[in-house]
Structures are given as structure tokens and as C-alpha cells.
Amino acid sequence: MDPQNPASFNLRKVKLPTGRTYEYCDQIPASYEHGETPILFLIHGFPELWYDWRHQIGPWVRRGWRVIAPSMLGYSGSDKPEDPALYTALSLAGDLADLLDALDVRKPVVVVAHDWGSTSAFAFATRYTERTKALVSISVPRQPPMPMSLTTDQMVARVGPDRLGYWFFFCSETGPTEIQSNIPRFIDMLYQSHRTVHPKLFAEGTMEKIMKGVIEAPDPSDLMSAKERQFHIDTLEAGGINRPLNYYRQTPHAFAIQEALKLNPILPNTLPVLLLAADHEPFGSPDLVERSRAFVPSLEVVRMDSAHFIMLEKREEVTQIIGDWVEKKLKGDE
């Protein structure tokens, strides 16, 4: 597995009972024993790919773990349905459970997730607690349950326009077209380290002004090599940005499935949960982290001197911290 070469990873596809097809990376260690070897289930966010885990997959497989990293709905080789309701976290949790079933994974898995992947991961742990061995969230803490069906305006107001103001651009009529017309600029705008990222990137208007050239375009991403960056650009240009933006359009549909399932939003204190929170972004701010403890009583937090894409900016530290933490939790069963 060469992080510089996507073709060196084992990519496969499977059709779920829903009829939806998922692409996934599946790396199996030499010592693999079906039903015995621990499995790490890696869930990416926006506008990411399974490939965003490229620096972690190899080292974790070399620890003797099987690593499964799907391309989430709307991305790369996975299906791209139009209906935003299929992109709610609890709906995606059902897809993830179906994916594990299709791979005959019955043993509880360690879920590691980032960004929107973290939202789906917490939903998976809530809906399928018995299938979750431990959970690691990168950047995004557990969010409280929806109090009602929320529009984009209401969601932004609830969390704050300094944190979610960019949603207005993503959910606008023109936003998807403007992004699709310049994927390289979009990738460079988002994938920046804490040294180079725009300080008000997520506030209302900033991303739109960068994409329109009102604010100077950023330099090429300092989190990727030129080859890695081009692969990401090519994949998003081919698959399109419109379906991934459904993760932002799904909010009005999330309450209905939440109410239909009537799940306990509080995770059991016996479920180990680790959060890697970034110091240079709004989502891992101390107030949001502390608010999440009401729903994640076992929460452990490690703060990182990083912007949003921690697993790229602090790749070695993330690989080591999560690897050691998972190993410790797995040994607790011995």
C-alpha cells in the first residue's frame, strides 16, 4: 500500500439489499482470521474519499487489523442517488450495517470517522450499539438530537453563522455549479493546514467569495502532494459535487427518521469513545465538545494543533494516537 498510488489499495464494490452499490477499500493483514481479527471501519466526510485515509490504512493493517474504508454514498464509485433523505446519518448507518453484512462481518467493529463521517459514525453507534466495539471521531463531536425538522436557516442559526454560514452557499441554487466549475480551487480552499487556512473559512460568505475570486484564491493544498491532489480533483470532477452536497440538504429529513426509530441518543458509558479535536477550526471548540458529553458519557478528548483535516495535517500523530488507543481498548478484552 503506497499512499502515493491509489491503485496499490484493494478497491472492491458490493450491492446492498437496498439496491445501492458501495465502493470500498478492504485491506486484510497476512495474519487474518475471519471472525477473530479486529476490524477498523473508516468513514470519510466531505468532500473526501476513502483515499483520505491513505496514511493510516497501511500502518493499521501492519498492526494486524483488517481495515475497511467505504466510499460514502454520493462519492467516487459508490451510488449517487438524488434523494437527500438517503443521506441522513441514520439512513447511512443502515447502509453501513448492510455493508458489513455483505462482507460477513459479524464481530463488533472499531469505527473511525471524520467530518460528516463522524455524524454517520455516531448514528451507527446509536442504532447498532451491539455492532460497535469502540468509536473514534476526528474533528466533529456528537451532536444533540434534532428537536424538530430544521431548515438550513434554522440549522445555521442553531449552531452559529460563524460555524455553519458556508451552508448557505452549499445549499444555494448556484453554489453546486460554481464549485463544479472549479474543483481545483475548491479542494485548495478546504484542504489547508492551520498555517494557511483562511481564518474565517466557515463563516457566511467566505467560501463563496473565494470561489468567485472576490477573495484571492489559496495556494495549492499544503496537505497533499501534487499527485494526491490531482487524484482527488479527478475523482470529484468525474463523480460531481452535487450529490455529496446532499449531506447539507438532508437536514429537513433527519428528524423524521430519528422519530421513526425512537433510539436512545445517549451512548452507553461502556462504549469507548475518543475525539481528536482541532484547535484551528470551529467544530471542535470546547463548548461543542463539552455539550456532547451529555450524550457520550465515556468521551475521551485529545486536542490537536491542527485545522480541520487532522488525519492529513497530523498524519503520523493521528495514526499513532488512534492505533495505540485502539490497541489498549482491544487488550481490555483479553
mmCIF file of N, CA and C in Angstrom, residues 158-286:
data_model
loop_
_atom_site.group_PDB
_atom_site.id
_atom_site.type_symbol
_atom_site.label_atom_id
_atom_site.label_comp_id
_atom_site.label_asym_id
_atom_site.label_seq_id
_atom_site.Cartn_x
_atom_site.Cartn_y
_atom_site.Cartn_z
ATOM 1 N N ARG A 158 -28.963 27.695 14.716
ATOM 2 C CA ARG A 158 -28.790 26.872 15.920
ATOM 3 C C ARG A 158 -27.329 26.730 16.304
ATOM 4 N N VAL A 159 -26.472 26.519 15.323
ATOM 5 C CA VAL A 159 -25.047 26.283 15.594
ATOM 6 C C VAL A 159 -24.240 27.575 15.521
ATOM 7 N N GLY A 160 -24.684 28.515 14.673
ATOM 8 C CA GLY A 160 -23.997 29.795 14.563
ATOM 9 C C GLY A 160 -23.477 30.045 13.166
ATOM 10 N N PRO A 161 -23.706 31.250 12.604
ATOM 11 C CA PRO A 161 -23.252 31.556 11.239
ATOM 12 C C PRO A 161 -21.737 31.598 11.101
ATOM 13 N N ASP A 162 -21.022 31.763 12.206
ATOM 14 C CA ASP A 162 -19.562 31.726 12.137
ATOM 15 C C ASP A 162 -19.060 30.301 11.933
ATOM 16 N N ARG A 163 -19.891 29.325 12.312
ATOM 17 C CA ARG A 163 -19.519 27.920 12.184
ATOM 18 C C ARG A 163 -20.140 27.263 10.950
ATOM 19 N N LEU A 164 -21.387 27.578 10.675
ATOM 20 C CA LEU A 164 -22.094 26.905 9.588
ATOM 21 C C LEU A 164 -22.573 27.858 8.495
ATOM 22 N N GLY A 165 -22.077 29.082 8.473
ATOM 23 C CA GLY A 165 -22.524 30.034 7.471
ATOM 24 C C GLY A 165 -22.286 29.587 6.048
ATOM 25 N N TYR A 166 -21.278 28.765 5.842
ATOM 26 C CA TYR A 166 -20.966 28.269 4.493
ATOM 27 C C TYR A 166 -22.073 27.382 3.942
ATOM 28 N N TRP A 167 -22.955 26.853 4.809
ATOM 29 C CA TRP A 167 -24.060 26.016 4.343
ATOM 30 C C TRP A 167 -24.946 26.771 3.349
ATOM 31 N N PHE A 168 -25.088 28.075 3.535
ATOM 32 C CA PHE A 168 -25.937 28.849 2.625
ATOM 33 C C PHE A 168 -25.430 28.748 1.187
ATOM 34 N N PHE A 169 -24.114 28.801 1.016
ATOM 35 C CA PHE A 169 -23.511 28.681 -0.316
ATOM 36 C C PHE A 169 -23.692 27.273 -0.860
ATOM 37 N N PHE A 170 -23.422 26.269 -0.020
ATOM 38 C CA PHE A 170 -23.532 24.882 -0.461
ATOM 39 C C PHE A 170 -24.964 24.526 -0.872
ATOM 40 N N CYS A 171 -25.952 25.098 -0.185
ATOM 41 C CA CYS A 171 -27.353 24.750 -0.429
ATOM 42 C C CYS A 171 -28.047 25.718 -1.384
ATOM 43 N N SER A 172 -27.319 26.682 -1.921
ATOM 44 C CA SER A 172 -27.907 27.654 -2.842
ATOM 45 C C SER A 172 -28.102 27.028 -4.217
ATOM 46 N N GLU A 173 -28.841 27.709 -5.070
ATOM 47 C CA GLU A 173 -29.071 27.207 -6.421
ATOM 48 C C GLU A 173 -27.814 27.256 -7.275
ATOM 49 N N THR A 174 -26.980 28.261 -7.036
ATOM 50 C CA THR A 174 -25.796 28.442 -7.887
ATOM 51 C C THR A 174 -24.536 27.803 -7.313
ATOM 52 N N GLY A 175 -24.512 27.535 -6.013
ATOM 53 C CA GLY A 175 -23.315 27.008 -5.373
ATOM 54 C C GLY A 175 -22.751 25.756 -6.023
ATOM 55 N N PRO A 176 -23.571 24.720 -6.234
ATOM 56 C CA PRO A 176 -23.030 23.496 -6.837
ATOM 57 C C PRO A 176 -22.369 23.722 -8.187
ATOM 58 N N THR A 177 -22.971 24.565 -9.021
ATOM 59 C CA THR A 177 -22.394 24.832 -10.349
ATOM 60 C C THR A 177 -21.072 25.576 -10.226
ATOM 61 N N GLU A 178 -21.027 26.554 -9.331
ATOM 62 C CA GLU A 178 -19.790 27.315 -9.150
ATOM 63 C C GLU A 178 -18.668 26.429 -8.627
ATOM 64 N N ILE A 179 -19.012 25.519 -7.734
ATOM 65 C CA ILE A 179 -17.997 24.596 -7.209
ATOM 66 C C ILE A 179 -17.539 23.627 -8.295
ATOM 67 N N GLN A 180 -18.494 23.044 -9.016
ATOM 68 C CA GLN A 180 -18.158 22.054 -10.043
ATOM 69 C C GLN A 180 -17.293 22.665 -11.143
ATOM 70 N N SER A 181 -17.464 23.943 -11.402
ATOM 71 C CA SER A 181 -16.712 24.592 -12.472
ATOM 72 C C SER A 181 -15.261 24.849 -12.102
ATOM 73 N N ASN A 182 -14.935 24.708 -10.808
ATOM 74 C CA ASN A 182 -13.551 24.943 -10.396
ATOM 75 C C ASN A 182 -13.217 24.062 -9.192
ATOM 76 N N ILE A 183 -13.215 22.758 -9.419
ATOM 77 C CA ILE A 183 -12.908 21.796 -8.360
ATOM 78 C C ILE A 183 -11.496 22.015 -7.793
ATOM 79 N N PRO A 184 -10.482 22.315 -8.618
ATOM 80 C CA PRO A 184 -9.149 22.540 -8.035
ATOM 81 C C PRO A 184 -9.152 23.657 -6.991
ATOM 82 N N ARG A 185 -9.816 24.772 -7.275
ATOM 83 C CA ARG A 185 -9.863 25.860 -6.294
ATOM 84 C C ARG A 185 -10.620 25.426 -5.040
ATOM 85 N N PHE A 186 -11.691 24.666 -5.224
ATOM 86 C CA PHE A 186 -12.490 24.198 -4.087
ATOM 87 C C PHE A 186 -11.651 23.306 -3.176
ATOM 88 N N ILE A 187 -10.914 22.383 -3.772
ATOM 89 C CA ILE A 187 -10.055 21.486 -2.978
ATOM 90 C C ILE A 187 -8.980 22.289 -2.258
ATOM 91 N N ASP A 188 -8.350 23.209 -2.956
ATOM 92 C CA ASP A 188 -7.287 24.004 -2.339
ATOM 93 C C ASP A 188 -7.830 24.900 -1.230
ATOM 94 N N MET A 189 -9.033 25.388 -1.384
ATOM 95 C CA MET A 189 -9.654 26.239 -0.369
ATOM 96 C C MET A 189 -9.871 25.476 0.932
ATOM 97 N N LEU A 190 -10.312 24.219 0.835
ATOM 98 C CA LEU A 190 -10.647 23.440 2.024
ATOM 99 C C LEU A 190 -9.437 22.749 2.635
ATOM 100 N N TYR A 191 -8.622 22.147 1.775
ATOM 101 C CA TYR A 191 -7.522 21.307 2.259
ATOM 102 C C TYR A 191 -6.285 22.153 2.537
ATOM 103 N N GLN A 192 -6.353 22.916 3.614
ATOM 104 C CA GLN A 192 -5.222 23.732 4.047
ATOM 105 C C GLN A 192 -4.898 23.430 5.511
ATOM 106 N N SER A 193 -3.647 23.542 5.864
ATOM 107 C CA SER A 193 -3.228 23.345 7.248
ATOM 108 C C SER A 193 -3.611 24.557 8.089
ATOM 109 N N HIS A 194 -3.396 24.472 9.381
ATOM 110 C CA HIS A 194 -3.743 25.593 10.263
ATOM 111 C C HIS A 194 -2.867 26.813 9.997
ATOM 112 N N ARG A 195 -1.739 26.615 9.310
ATOM 113 C CA ARG A 195 -0.845 27.724 8.994
ATOM 114 C C ARG A 195 -1.349 28.544 7.808
ATOM 115 N N THR A 196 -2.165 27.922 6.938
ATOM 116 C CA THR A 196 -2.529 28.578 5.683
ATOM 117 C C THR A 196 -4.026 28.733 5.461
ATOM 118 N N VAL A 197 -4.862 28.073 6.261
ATOM 119 C CA VAL A 197 -6.306 28.119 6.039
ATOM 120 C C VAL A 197 -6.847 29.522 6.330
ATOM 121 N N HIS A 198 -7.875 29.942 5.582
ATOM 122 C CA HIS A 198 -8.496 31.246 5.825
ATOM 123 C C HIS A 198 -9.106 31.247 7.227
ATOM 124 N N PRO A 199 -8.834 32.253 8.039
ATOM 125 C CA PRO A 199 -9.288 32.240 9.440
ATOM 126 C C PRO A 199 -10.803 32.258 9.608
ATOM 127 N N LYS A 200 -11.532 32.713 8.609
ATOM 128 C CA LYS A 200 -12.998 32.732 8.692
ATOM 129 C C LYS A 200 -13.609 31.885 7.567
ATOM 130 N N LEU A 201 -12.954 30.777 7.269
ATOM 131 C CA LEU A 201 -13.367 29.964 6.123
ATOM 132 C C LEU A 201 -14.819 29.514 6.206
ATOM 133 N N PHE A 202 -15.285 29.135 7.406
ATOM 134 C CA PHE A 202 -16.611 28.536 7.540
ATOM 135 C C PHE A 202 -17.707 29.568 7.782
ATOM 136 N N ALA A 203 -17.333 30.824 7.940
ATOM 137 C CA ALA A 203 -18.321 31.886 8.165
ATOM 138 C C ALA A 203 -19.072 32.191 6.875
ATOM 139 N N GLU A 204 -20.255 32.754 7.018
ATOM 140 C CA GLU A 204 -21.093 33.057 5.869
ATOM 141 C C GLU A 204 -20.369 33.986 4.884
ATOM 142 N N GLY A 205 -20.353 33.583 3.620
ATOM 143 C CA GLY A 205 -19.816 34.414 2.551
ATOM 144 C C GLY A 205 -18.386 34.134 2.158
ATOM 145 N N THR A 206 -17.567 33.574 3.063
ATOM 146 C CA THR A 206 -16.143 33.417 2.764
ATOM 147 C C THR A 206 -15.905 32.459 1.605
ATOM 148 N N MET A 207 -16.457 31.265 1.682
ATOM 149 C CA MET A 207 -16.216 30.285 0.616
ATOM 150 C C MET A 207 -16.752 30.778 -0.719
ATOM 151 N N GLU A 208 -17.917 31.389 -0.696
ATOM 152 C CA GLU A 208 -18.496 31.897 -1.937
ATOM 153 C C GLU A 208 -17.591 32.949 -2.569
ATOM 154 N N LYS A 209 -17.035 33.835 -1.757
ATOM 155 C CA LYS A 209 -16.155 34.880 -2.282
ATOM 156 C C LYS A 209 -14.853 34.303 -2.816
ATOM 157 N N ILE A 210 -14.344 33.265 -2.167
ATOM 158 C CA ILE A 210 -13.124 32.621 -2.666
ATOM 159 C C ILE A 210 -13.398 31.954 -4.013
ATOM 160 N N MET A 211 -14.521 31.235 -4.095
ATOM 161 C CA MET A 211 -14.842 30.537 -5.348
ATOM 162 C C MET A 211 -15.105 31.514 -6.485
ATOM 163 N N LYS A 212 -15.641 32.696 -6.182
ATOM 164 C CA LYS A 212 -15.927 33.697 -7.215
ATOM 165 C C LYS A 212 -14.740 34.598 -7.511
ATOM 166 N N GLY A 213 -13.653 34.435 -6.750
ATOM 167 C CA GLY A 213 -12.466 35.234 -6.990
ATOM 168 C C GLY A 213 -12.481 36.592 -6.321
ATOM 169 N N VAL A 214 -13.488 36.863 -5.498
ATOM 170 C CA VAL A 214 -13.531 38.124 -4.751
ATOM 171 C C VAL A 214 -12.438 38.143 -3.695
ATOM 172 N N ILE A 215 -12.227 36.996 -3.072
ATOM 173 C CA ILE A 215 -11.097 36.794 -2.176
ATOM 174 C C ILE A 215 -10.053 35.984 -2.935
ATOM 175 N N GLU A 216 -8.822 36.344 -2.782
ATOM 176 C CA GLU A 216 -7.737 35.693 -3.517
ATOM 177 C C GLU A 216 -7.741 34.189 -3.318
ATOM 178 N N ALA A 217 -7.562 33.462 -4.389
ATOM 179 C CA ALA A 217 -7.540 32.006 -4.341
ATOM 180 C C ALA A 217 -6.335 31.527 -3.536
ATOM 181 N N PRO A 218 -6.491 30.447 -2.787
ATOM 182 C CA PRO A 218 -5.376 29.929 -1.994
ATOM 183 C C PRO A 218 -4.331 29.255 -2.877
ATOM 184 N N ASP A 219 -3.162 29.068 -2.320
ATOM 185 C CA ASP A 219 -2.150 28.266 -2.991
ATOM 186 C C ASP A 219 -2.604 26.808 -3.017
ATOM 187 N N PRO A 220 -2.000 25.979 -3.874
ATOM 188 C CA PRO A 220 -2.344 24.556 -3.854
ATOM 189 C C PRO A 220 -2.206 23.980 -2.448
ATOM 190 N N SER A 221 -3.062 23.023 -2.142
ATOM 191 C CA SER A 221 -3.120 22.433 -0.810
ATOM 192 C C SER A 221 -1.742 22.058 -0.281
ATOM 193 N N ASP A 222 -1.488 22.425 0.967
ATOM 194 C CA ASP A 222 -0.225 22.036 1.596
ATOM 195 C C ASP A 222 -0.383 20.733 2.381
ATOM 196 N N LEU A 223 -1.516 20.038 2.190
ATOM 197 C CA LEU A 223 -1.751 18.768 2.871
ATOM 198 C C LEU A 223 -1.592 17.577 1.931
ATOM 199 N N MET A 224 -1.366 17.838 0.668
ATOM 200 C CA MET A 224 -1.273 16.771 -0.331
ATOM 201 C C MET A 224 -0.086 17.003 -1.245
ATOM 202 N N SER A 225 0.450 15.916 -1.769
ATOM 203 C CA SER A 225 1.409 16.036 -2.856
ATOM 204 C C SER A 225 0.641 16.398 -4.131
ATOM 205 N N ALA A 226 1.358 16.817 -5.152
ATOM 206 C CA ALA A 226 0.707 17.164 -6.413
ATOM 207 C C ALA A 226 -0.049 15.971 -6.993
ATOM 208 N N LYS A 227 0.503 14.777 -6.827
ATOM 209 C CA LYS A 227 -0.138 13.564 -7.348
ATOM 210 C C LYS A 227 -1.406 13.237 -6.571
ATOM 211 N N GLU A 228 -1.341 13.339 -5.247
ATOM 212 C CA GLU A 228 -2.529 13.080 -4.412
ATOM 213 C C GLU A 228 -3.632 14.089 -4.714
ATOM 214 N N ARG A 229 -3.227 15.341 -4.842
ATOM 215 C CA ARG A 229 -4.196 16.405 -5.138
ATOM 216 C C ARG A 229 -4.889 16.146 -6.467
ATOM 217 N N GLN A 230 -4.137 15.748 -7.465
ATOM 218 C CA GLN A 230 -4.729 15.523 -8.783
ATOM 219 C C GLN A 230 -5.704 14.357 -8.766
ATOM 220 N N PHE A 231 -5.391 13.312 -8.011
ATOM 221 C CA PHE A 231 -6.317 12.178 -7.910
ATOM 222 C C PHE A 231 -7.636 12.628 -7.295
ATOM 223 N N HIS A 232 -7.554 13.445 -6.263
ATOM 224 C CA HIS A 232 -8.765 13.934 -5.612
ATOM 225 C C HIS A 232 -9.577 14.807 -6.572
ATOM 226 N N ILE A 233 -8.901 15.692 -7.272
ATOM 227 C CA ILE A 233 -9.577 16.559 -8.241
ATOM 228 C C ILE A 233 -10.233 15.733 -9.338
ATOM 229 N N ASP A 234 -9.505 14.779 -9.904
ATOM 230 C CA ASP A 234 -10.043 13.954 -10.988
ATOM 231 C C ASP A 234 -11.272 13.178 -10.532
ATOM 232 N N THR A 235 -11.214 12.638 -9.310
ATOM 233 C CA THR A 235 -12.336 11.838 -8.806
ATOM 234 C C THR A 235 -13.575 12.693 -8.592
ATOM 235 N N LEU A 236 -13.402 13.879 -8.011
ATOM 236 C CA LEU A 236 -14.554 14.748 -7.776
ATOM 237 C C LEU A 236 -15.095 15.341 -9.075
ATOM 238 N N GLU A 237 -14.218 15.636 -10.013
ATOM 239 C CA GLU A 237 -14.693 16.152 -11.298
ATOM 240 C C GLU A 237 -15.504 15.088 -12.026
ATOM 241 N N ALA A 238 -15.065 13.846 -11.950
ATOM 242 C CA ALA A 238 -15.763 12.766 -12.650
ATOM 243 C C ALA A 238 -17.096 12.438 -11.979
ATOM 244 N N GLY A 239 -17.093 12.365 -10.649
ATOM 245 C CA GLY A 239 -18.303 11.972 -9.925
ATOM 246 C C GLY A 239 -19.266 13.114 -9.680
ATOM 247 N N GLY A 240 -18.747 14.332 -9.708
ATOM 248 C CA GLY A 240 -19.590 15.500 -9.478
ATOM 249 C C GLY A 240 -19.705 15.854 -8.002
ATOM 250 N N ILE A 241 -19.956 17.120 -7.731
ATOM 251 C CA ILE A 241 -20.072 17.613 -6.358
ATOM 252 C C ILE A 241 -21.525 17.691 -5.896
ATOM 253 N N ASN A 242 -22.467 17.588 -6.826
ATOM 254 C CA ASN A 242 -23.873 17.821 -6.479
ATOM 255 C C ASN A 242 -24.406 16.798 -5.477
ATOM 256 N N ARG A 243 -24.112 15.523 -5.690
ATOM 257 C CA ARG A 243 -24.608 14.506 -4.751
ATOM 258 C C ARG A 243 -23.918 14.584 -3.391
ATOM 259 N N PRO A 244 -22.606 14.784 -3.318
ATOM 260 C CA PRO A 244 -22.008 14.990 -1.990
ATOM 261 C C PRO A 244 -22.624 16.165 -1.230
ATOM 262 N N LEU A 245 -23.099 17.182 -1.950
ATOM 263 C CA LEU A 245 -23.741 18.313 -1.274
ATOM 264 C C LEU A 245 -25.084 17.932 -0.655
ATOM 265 N N ASN A 246 -25.598 16.737 -0.965
ATOM 266 C CA ASN A 246 -26.823 16.268 -0.311
ATOM 267 C C ASN A 246 -26.641 16.074 1.189
ATOM 268 N N TYR A 247 -25.400 15.943 1.637
ATOM 269 C CA TYR A 247 -25.164 15.840 3.084
ATOM 270 C C TYR A 247 -25.588 17.124 3.794
ATOM 271 N N TYR A 248 -25.597 18.226 3.076
ATOM 272 C CA TYR A 248 -26.041 19.506 3.630
ATOM 273 C C TYR A 248 -27.534 19.743 3.387
ATOM 274 N N ARG A 249 -28.100 19.060 2.418
ATOM 275 C CA ARG A 249 -29.518 19.231 2.096
ATOM 276 C C ARG A 249 -30.414 18.278 2.892
ATOM 277 N N GLN A 250 -29.815 17.308 3.576
ATOM 278 C CA GLN A 250 -30.611 16.272 4.221
ATOM 279 C C GLN A 250 -31.241 16.696 5.541
ATOM 280 N N THR A 251 -30.810 17.830 6.089
ATOM 281 C CA THR A 251 -31.241 18.231 7.432
ATOM 282 C C THR A 251 -32.764 18.212 7.625
ATOM 283 N N PRO A 252 -33.572 18.727 6.696
ATOM 284 C CA PRO A 252 -35.024 18.687 6.916
ATOM 285 C C PRO A 252 -35.605 17.274 7.019
ATOM 286 N N HIS A 253 -34.855 16.272 6.548
ATOM 287 C CA HIS A 253 -35.339 14.889 6.554
ATOM 288 C C HIS A 253 -34.850 14.103 7.774
ATOM 289 N N ALA A 254 -33.881 14.630 8.501
ATOM 290 C CA ALA A 254 -33.246 13.867 9.575
ATOM 291 C C ALA A 254 -34.182 13.605 10.749
ATOM 292 N N PHE A 255 -35.052 14.570 11.043
ATOM 293 C CA PHE A 255 -35.934 14.431 12.202
ATOM 294 C C PHE A 255 -36.921 13.279 12.014
ATOM 295 N N ALA A 256 -37.417 13.086 10.798
ATOM 296 C CA ALA A 256 -38.424 12.053 10.548
ATOM 297 C C ALA A 256 -37.888 10.660 10.859
ATOM 298 N N ILE A 257 -36.686 10.344 10.391
ATOM 299 C CA ILE A 257 -36.129 9.013 10.662
ATOM 300 C C ILE A 257 -35.732 8.886 12.129
ATOM 301 N N GLN A 258 -35.274 9.972 12.730
ATOM 302 C CA GLN A 258 -34.959 9.961 14.159
ATOM 303 C C GLN A 258 -36.205 9.611 14.979
ATOM 304 N N GLU A 259 -37.328 10.231 14.644
ATOM 305 C CA GLU A 259 -38.570 9.973 15.369
ATOM 306 C C GLU A 259 -39.116 8.578 15.074
ATOM 307 N N ALA A 260 -38.937 8.110 13.849
ATOM 308 C CA ALA A 260 -39.443 6.788 13.483
ATOM 309 C C ALA A 260 -38.706 5.680 14.238
ATOM 310 N N LEU A 261 -37.396 5.852 14.425
ATOM 311 C CA LEU A 261 -36.597 4.817 15.085
ATOM 312 C C LEU A 261 -36.654 4.909 16.609
ATOM 313 N N LYS A 262 -36.878 6.108 17.126
ATOM 314 C CA LYS A 262 -37.010 6.336 18.583
ATOM 315 C C LYS A 262 -35.862 5.680 19.362
ATOM 316 N N LEU A 263 -34.639 6.030 19.003
ATOM 317 C CA LEU A 263 -33.453 5.473 19.642
ATOM 318 C C LEU A 263 -33.051 6.296 20.857
ATOM 319 N N ASN A 264 -32.397 5.659 21.788
ATOM 320 C CA ASN A 264 -31.823 6.373 22.930
ATOM 321 C C ASN A 264 -30.599 7.141 22.433
ATOM 322 N N PRO A 265 -30.596 8.471 22.522
ATOM 323 C CA PRO A 265 -29.470 9.241 21.973
ATOM 324 C C PRO A 265 -28.205 9.177 22.831
ATOM 325 N N ILE A 266 -28.316 8.642 24.030
ATOM 326 C CA ILE A 266 -27.160 8.583 24.932
ATOM 327 C C ILE A 266 -26.442 7.251 24.740
ATOM 328 N N LEU A 267 -25.197 7.320 24.337
ATOM 329 C CA LEU A 267 -24.415 6.098 24.168
ATOM 330 C C LEU A 267 -24.083 5.501 25.531
ATOM 331 N N PRO A 268 -23.977 4.185 25.631
ATOM 332 C CA PRO A 268 -23.650 3.566 26.926
ATOM 333 C C PRO A 268 -22.251 3.953 27.388
ATOM 334 N N ASN A 269 -22.083 4.107 28.685
ATOM 335 C CA ASN A 269 -20.763 4.502 29.189
ATOM 336 C C ASN A 269 -19.752 3.376 29.099
ATOM 337 N N THR A 270 -20.193 2.209 28.675
ATOM 338 C CA THR A 270 -19.280 1.086 28.443
ATOM 339 C C THR A 270 -18.675 1.106 27.040
ATOM 340 N N LEU A 271 -19.176 2.004 26.186
ATOM 341 C CA LEU A 271 -18.644 2.107 24.819
ATOM 342 C C LEU A 271 -17.511 3.121 24.792
ATOM 343 N N PRO A 272 -16.278 2.692 24.521
ATOM 344 C CA PRO A 272 -15.160 3.647 24.472
ATOM 345 C C PRO A 272 -15.297 4.611 23.292
ATOM 346 N N VAL A 273 -15.122 5.903 23.564
ATOM 347 C CA VAL A 273 -15.220 6.915 22.513
ATOM 348 C C VAL A 273 -14.068 7.906 22.673
ATOM 349 N N LEU A 274 -13.353 8.148 21.585
ATOM 350 C CA LEU A 274 -12.250 9.098 21.565
ATOM 351 C C LEU A 274 -12.551 10.184 20.539
ATOM 352 N N LEU A 275 -12.314 11.429 20.908
ATOM 353 C CA LEU A 275 -12.442 12.557 19.983
ATOM 354 C C LEU A 275 -11.096 13.241 19.831
ATOM 355 N N LEU A 276 -10.646 13.398 18.583
ATOM 356 C CA LEU A 276 -9.488 14.233 18.275
ATOM 357 C C LEU A 276 -10.033 15.576 17.809
ATOM 358 N N ALA A 277 -9.882 16.599 18.616
ATOM 359 C CA ALA A 277 -10.465 17.910 18.330
ATOM 360 C C ALA A 277 -9.376 18.873 17.874
ATOM 361 N N ALA A 278 -9.664 19.603 16.787
ATOM 362 C CA ALA A 278 -8.691 20.538 16.223
ATOM 363 C C ALA A 278 -8.823 21.910 16.872
ATOM 364 N N ASP A 279 -7.693 22.531 17.144
ATOM 365 C CA ASP A 279 -7.681 23.856 17.776
ATOM 366 C C ASP A 279 -7.967 24.979 16.793
ATOM 367 N N HIS A 280 -7.851 24.712 15.491
ATOM 368 C CA HIS A 280 -7.929 25.782 14.496
ATOM 369 C C HIS A 280 -9.107 25.584 13.538
ATOM 370 N N GLU A 281 -10.237 25.274 14.093
ATOM 371 C CA GLU A 281 -11.491 25.182 13.343
ATOM 372 C C GLU A 281 -12.628 25.331 14.352
ATOM 373 N N PRO A 282 -13.846 25.660 13.885
ATOM 374 C CA PRO A 282 -14.939 25.912 14.825
ATOM 375 C C PRO A 282 -15.637 24.666 15.349
ATOM 376 N N PHE A 283 -15.484 23.515 14.693
ATOM 377 C CA PHE A 283 -16.302 22.356 15.039
ATOM 378 C C PHE A 283 -15.836 21.652 16.312
ATOM 379 N N GLY A 284 -14.556 21.766 16.612
ATOM 380 C CA GLY A 284 -14.040 21.121 17.814
ATOM 381 C C GLY A 284 -13.867 22.079 18.973
ATOM 382 N N SER A 285 -14.595 23.182 18.943
ATOM 383 C CA SER A 285 -14.466 24.186 20.007
ATOM 384 C C SER A 285 -14.879 23.589 21.351
ATOM 385 N N PRO A 286 -14.278 24.060 22.439
ATOM 386 C CA PRO A 286 -14.550 23.467 23.759
ATOM 387 C C PRO A 286 -16.028 23.436 24.130
#
